[in-house]
XYZ file of N, CA, C and O in Angstrom:
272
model
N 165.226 84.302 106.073
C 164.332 85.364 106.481
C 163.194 85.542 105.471
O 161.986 85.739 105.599
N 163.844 85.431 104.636
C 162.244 85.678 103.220
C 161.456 84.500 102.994
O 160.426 84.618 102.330
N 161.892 83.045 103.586
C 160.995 82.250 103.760
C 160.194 82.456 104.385
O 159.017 82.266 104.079
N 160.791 83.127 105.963
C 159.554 82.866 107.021
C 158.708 84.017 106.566
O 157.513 83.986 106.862
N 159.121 84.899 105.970
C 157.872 86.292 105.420
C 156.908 85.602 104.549
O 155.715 85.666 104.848
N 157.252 85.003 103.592
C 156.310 84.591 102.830
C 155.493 83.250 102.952
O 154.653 82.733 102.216
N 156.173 82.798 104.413
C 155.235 81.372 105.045
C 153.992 82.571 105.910
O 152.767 82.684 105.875
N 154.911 83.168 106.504
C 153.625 84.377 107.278
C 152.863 84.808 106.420
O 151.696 84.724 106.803
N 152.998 85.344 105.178
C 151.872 85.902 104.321
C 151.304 84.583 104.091
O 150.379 84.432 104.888
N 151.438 83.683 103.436
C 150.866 82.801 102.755
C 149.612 82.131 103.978
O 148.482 81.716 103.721
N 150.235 82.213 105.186
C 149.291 81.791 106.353
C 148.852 82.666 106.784
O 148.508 82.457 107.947
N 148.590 83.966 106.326
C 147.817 85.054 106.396
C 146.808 85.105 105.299
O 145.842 85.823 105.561
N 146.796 84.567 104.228
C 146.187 84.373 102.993
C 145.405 83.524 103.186
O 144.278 83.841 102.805
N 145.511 82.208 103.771
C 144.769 81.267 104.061
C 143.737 81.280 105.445
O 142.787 80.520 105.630
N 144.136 82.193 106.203
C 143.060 82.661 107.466
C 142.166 83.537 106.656
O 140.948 83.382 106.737
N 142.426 83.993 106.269
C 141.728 85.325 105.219
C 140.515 84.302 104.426
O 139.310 84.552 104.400
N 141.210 83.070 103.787
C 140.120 82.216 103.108
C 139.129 81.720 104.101
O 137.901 81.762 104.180
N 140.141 81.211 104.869
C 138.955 80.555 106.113
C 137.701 81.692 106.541
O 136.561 81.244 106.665
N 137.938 83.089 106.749
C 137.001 83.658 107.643
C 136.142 83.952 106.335
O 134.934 84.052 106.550
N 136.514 84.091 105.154
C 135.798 84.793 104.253
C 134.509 83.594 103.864
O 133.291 83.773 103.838
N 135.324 82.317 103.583
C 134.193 81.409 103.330
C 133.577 80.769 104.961
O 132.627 79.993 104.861
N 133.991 81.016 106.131
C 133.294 80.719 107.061
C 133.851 79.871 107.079
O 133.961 79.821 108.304
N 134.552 78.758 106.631
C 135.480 77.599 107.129
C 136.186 77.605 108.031
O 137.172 76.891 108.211
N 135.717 78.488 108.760
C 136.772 77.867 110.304
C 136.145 77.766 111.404
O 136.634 77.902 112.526
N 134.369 77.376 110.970
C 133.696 76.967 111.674
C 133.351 75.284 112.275
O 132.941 74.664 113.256
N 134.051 75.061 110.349
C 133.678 73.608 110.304
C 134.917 72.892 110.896
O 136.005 73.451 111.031
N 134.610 71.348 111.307
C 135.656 70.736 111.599
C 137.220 70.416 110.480
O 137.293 70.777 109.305
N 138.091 69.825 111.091
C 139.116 69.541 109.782
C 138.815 68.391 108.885
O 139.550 68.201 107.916
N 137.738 67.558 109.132
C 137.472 66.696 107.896
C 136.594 66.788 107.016
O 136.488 65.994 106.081
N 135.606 68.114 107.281
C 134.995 68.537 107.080
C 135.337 69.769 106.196
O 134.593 70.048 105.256
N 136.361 70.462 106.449
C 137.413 71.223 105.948
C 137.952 70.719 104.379
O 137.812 71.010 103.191
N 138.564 69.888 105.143
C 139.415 68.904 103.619
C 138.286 68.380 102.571
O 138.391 68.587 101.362
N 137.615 67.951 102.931
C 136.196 67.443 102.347
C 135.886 68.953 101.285
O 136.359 68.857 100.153
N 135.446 69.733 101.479
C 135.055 71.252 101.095
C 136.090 71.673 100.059
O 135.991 71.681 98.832
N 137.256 72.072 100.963
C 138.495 72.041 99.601
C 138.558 71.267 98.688
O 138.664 71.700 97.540
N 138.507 69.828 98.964
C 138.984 68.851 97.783
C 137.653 68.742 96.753
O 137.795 68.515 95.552
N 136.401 68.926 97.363
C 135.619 69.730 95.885
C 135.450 70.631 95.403
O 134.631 70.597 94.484
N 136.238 72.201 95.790
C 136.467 73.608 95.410
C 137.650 72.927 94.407
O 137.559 73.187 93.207
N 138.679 72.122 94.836
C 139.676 72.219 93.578
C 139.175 70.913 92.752
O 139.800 70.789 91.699
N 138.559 70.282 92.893
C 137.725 69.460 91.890
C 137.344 70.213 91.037
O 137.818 70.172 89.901
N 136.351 71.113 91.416
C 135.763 71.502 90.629
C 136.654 72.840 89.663
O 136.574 73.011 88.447
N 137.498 73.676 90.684
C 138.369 74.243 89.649
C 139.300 73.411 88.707
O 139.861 74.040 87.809
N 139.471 72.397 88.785
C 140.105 71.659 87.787
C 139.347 71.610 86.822
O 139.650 71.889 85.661
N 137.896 71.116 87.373
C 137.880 69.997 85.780
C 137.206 71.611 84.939
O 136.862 71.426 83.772
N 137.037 73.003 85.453
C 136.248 74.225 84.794
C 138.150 74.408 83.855
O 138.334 74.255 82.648
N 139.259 74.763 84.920
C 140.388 74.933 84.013
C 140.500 73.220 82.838
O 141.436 73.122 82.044
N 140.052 72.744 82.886
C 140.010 71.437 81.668
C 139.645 71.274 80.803
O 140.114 70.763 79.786
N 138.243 71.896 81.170
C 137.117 72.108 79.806
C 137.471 73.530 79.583
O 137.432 73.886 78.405
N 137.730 74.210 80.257
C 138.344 75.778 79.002
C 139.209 75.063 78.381
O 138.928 75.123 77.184
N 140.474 74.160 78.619
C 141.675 73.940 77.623
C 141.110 73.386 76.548
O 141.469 73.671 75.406
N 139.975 72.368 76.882
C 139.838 71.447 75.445
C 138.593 72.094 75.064
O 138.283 71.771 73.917
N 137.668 72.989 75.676
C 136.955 73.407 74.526
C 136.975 74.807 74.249
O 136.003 75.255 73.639
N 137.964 75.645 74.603
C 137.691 76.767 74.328
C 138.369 77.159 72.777
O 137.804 77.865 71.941
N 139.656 76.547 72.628
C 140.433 76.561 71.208
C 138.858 75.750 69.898
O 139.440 75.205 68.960
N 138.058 75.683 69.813
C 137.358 74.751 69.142
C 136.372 76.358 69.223
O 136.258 77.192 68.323
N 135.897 76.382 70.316
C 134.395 77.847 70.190
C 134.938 79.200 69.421
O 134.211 79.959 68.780
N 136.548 79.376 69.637
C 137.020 80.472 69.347
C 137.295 80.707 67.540
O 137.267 81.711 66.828
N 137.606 79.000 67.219
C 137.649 79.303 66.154
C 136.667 79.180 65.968
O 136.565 79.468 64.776
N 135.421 78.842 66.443
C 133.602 79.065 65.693
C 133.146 80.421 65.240
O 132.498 80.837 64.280
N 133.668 80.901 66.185
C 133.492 82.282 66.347
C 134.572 82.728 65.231
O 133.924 82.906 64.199
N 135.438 82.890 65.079
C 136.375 83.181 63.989
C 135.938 83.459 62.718
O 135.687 84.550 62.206
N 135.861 82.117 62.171
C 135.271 81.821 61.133
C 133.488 82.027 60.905
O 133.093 82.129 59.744
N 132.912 82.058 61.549
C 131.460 83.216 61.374
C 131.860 84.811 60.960
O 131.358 85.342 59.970
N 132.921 85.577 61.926
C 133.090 86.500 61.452
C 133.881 86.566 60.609
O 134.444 87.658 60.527
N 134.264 85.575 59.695
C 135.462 85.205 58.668
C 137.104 86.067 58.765
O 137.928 86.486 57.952
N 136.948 86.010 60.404
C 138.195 86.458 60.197
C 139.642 85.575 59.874
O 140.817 85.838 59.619
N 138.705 84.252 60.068
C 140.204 83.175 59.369
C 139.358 82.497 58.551
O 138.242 82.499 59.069
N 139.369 81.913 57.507
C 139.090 81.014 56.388
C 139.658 79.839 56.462
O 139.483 79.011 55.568
């Protein structure tokens, strides 16, 4: 029973995406196409925070010398 609730929300979540970005105008290869460069591109933004954000923070750190 708590599967099918949270397959219903979750496919309530995803109509919600569709109408909000207008994607459920476009066709389904056209669809997949769209997604697979929305999470392209959220990847490679979560990638470059991992590898460059530990590097700016300590820039910032050490200007305000709070680590030496």
């Amino acid at each position: 029973m708590a599967l099918g609730d949270c397959w219903k929300q979750l496919s309530w979540i995803y109509y919600q995406y569709l109408l909000v970005t207008a994607l459920y105008m476009l066709e389904p290869w056209e669809r997949t196409v769209f997604n697979s460069l929305l999470v392209s591109v959220a990847a490679m933004a979560v990638y470059t925070g991992y590898v460059f954000m530990p590097q700016h923070i300590m820039a910032i750190l050490h200007y305000f010398e709070v680590v030496q």
